mmCIF file with all atom_site columns, C-alpha atoms in Angstrom:
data_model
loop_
_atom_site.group_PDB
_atom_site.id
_atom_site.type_symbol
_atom_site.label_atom_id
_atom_site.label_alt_id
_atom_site.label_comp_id
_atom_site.label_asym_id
_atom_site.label_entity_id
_atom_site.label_seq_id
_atom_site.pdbx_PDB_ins_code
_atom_site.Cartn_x
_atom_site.Cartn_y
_atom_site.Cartn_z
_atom_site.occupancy
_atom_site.B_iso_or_equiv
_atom_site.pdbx_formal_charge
_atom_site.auth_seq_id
_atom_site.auth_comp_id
_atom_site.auth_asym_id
_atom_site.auth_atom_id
_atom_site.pdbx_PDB_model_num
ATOM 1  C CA . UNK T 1 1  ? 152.805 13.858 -40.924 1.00 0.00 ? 1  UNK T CA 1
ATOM 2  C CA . UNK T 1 2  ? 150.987 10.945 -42.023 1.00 0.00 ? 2  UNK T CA 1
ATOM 3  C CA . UNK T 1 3  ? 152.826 8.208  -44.733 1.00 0.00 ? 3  UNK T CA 1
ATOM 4  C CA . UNK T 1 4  ? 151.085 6.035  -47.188 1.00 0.00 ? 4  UNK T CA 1
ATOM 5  C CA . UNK T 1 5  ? 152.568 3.226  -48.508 1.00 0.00 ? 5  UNK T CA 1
ATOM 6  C CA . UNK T 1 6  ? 151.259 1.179  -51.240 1.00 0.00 ? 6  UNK T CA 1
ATOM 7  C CA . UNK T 1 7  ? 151.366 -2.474 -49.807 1.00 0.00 ? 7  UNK T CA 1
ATOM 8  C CA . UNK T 1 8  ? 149.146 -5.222 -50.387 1.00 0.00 ? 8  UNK T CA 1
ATOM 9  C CA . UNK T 1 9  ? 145.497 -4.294 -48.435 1.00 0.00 ? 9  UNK T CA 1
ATOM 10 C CA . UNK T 1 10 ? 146.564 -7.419 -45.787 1.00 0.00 ? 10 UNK T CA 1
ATOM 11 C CA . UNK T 1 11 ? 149.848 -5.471 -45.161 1.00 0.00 ? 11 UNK T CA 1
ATOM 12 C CA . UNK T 1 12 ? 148.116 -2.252 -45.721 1.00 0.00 ? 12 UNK T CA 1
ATOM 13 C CA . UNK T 1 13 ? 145.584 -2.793 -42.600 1.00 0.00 ? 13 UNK T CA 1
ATOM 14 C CA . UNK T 1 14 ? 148.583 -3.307 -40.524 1.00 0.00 ? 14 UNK T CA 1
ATOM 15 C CA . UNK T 1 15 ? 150.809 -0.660 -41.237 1.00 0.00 ? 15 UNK T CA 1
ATOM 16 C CA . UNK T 1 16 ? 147.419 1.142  -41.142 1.00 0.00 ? 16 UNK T CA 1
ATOM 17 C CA . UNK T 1 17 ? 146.608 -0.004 -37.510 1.00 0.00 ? 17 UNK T CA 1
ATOM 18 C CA . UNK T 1 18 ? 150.255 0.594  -36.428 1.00 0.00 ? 18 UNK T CA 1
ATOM 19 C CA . UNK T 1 19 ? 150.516 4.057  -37.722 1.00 0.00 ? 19 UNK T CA 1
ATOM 20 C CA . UNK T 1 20 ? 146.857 4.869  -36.550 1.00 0.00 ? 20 UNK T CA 1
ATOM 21 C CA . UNK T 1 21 ? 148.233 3.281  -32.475 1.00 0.00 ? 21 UNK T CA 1
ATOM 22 C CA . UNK T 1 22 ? 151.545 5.143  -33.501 1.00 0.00 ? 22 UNK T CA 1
ATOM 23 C CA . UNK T 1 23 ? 150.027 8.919  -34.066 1.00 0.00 ? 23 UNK T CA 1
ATOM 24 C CA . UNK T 1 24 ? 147.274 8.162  -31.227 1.00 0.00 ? 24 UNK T CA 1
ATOM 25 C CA . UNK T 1 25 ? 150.648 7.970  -28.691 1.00 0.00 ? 25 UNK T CA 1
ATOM 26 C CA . UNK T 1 26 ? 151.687 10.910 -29.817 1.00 0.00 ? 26 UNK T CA 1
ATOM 27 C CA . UNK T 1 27 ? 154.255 9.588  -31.821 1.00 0.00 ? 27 UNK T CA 1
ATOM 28 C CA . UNK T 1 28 ? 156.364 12.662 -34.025 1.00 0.00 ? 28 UNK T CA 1
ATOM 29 C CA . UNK T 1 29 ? 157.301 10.096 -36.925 1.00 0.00 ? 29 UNK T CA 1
ATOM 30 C CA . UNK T 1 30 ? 156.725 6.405  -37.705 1.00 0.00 ? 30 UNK T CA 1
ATOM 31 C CA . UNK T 1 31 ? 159.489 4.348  -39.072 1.00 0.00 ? 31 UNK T CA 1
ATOM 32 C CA . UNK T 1 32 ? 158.426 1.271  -41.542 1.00 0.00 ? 32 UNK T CA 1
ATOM 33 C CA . UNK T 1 33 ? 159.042 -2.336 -39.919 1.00 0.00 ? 33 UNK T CA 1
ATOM 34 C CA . UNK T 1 34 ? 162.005 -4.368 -41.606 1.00 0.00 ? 34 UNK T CA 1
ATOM 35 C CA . UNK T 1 35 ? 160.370 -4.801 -44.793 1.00 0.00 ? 35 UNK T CA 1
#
């Protein structure tokens, strides 16, 4: 499952990068940092 979240692009590009390392590992679901 992928999850989009409308954040600002600067915060966008991160939770993009961690959710792209996130599925790469394998990972089943990715839980937003303390927002």
């Amino acid at each position: 499952m992928k999850k989009t979240y409308e954040k600002p692009t600067l915060v966008k590009k991160g939770k993009l990068a961690a959710i792209a390392a996130a599925v790469v590992s394998s990972e089943p679901e990715v839980p937003p940092p303390a927002e």
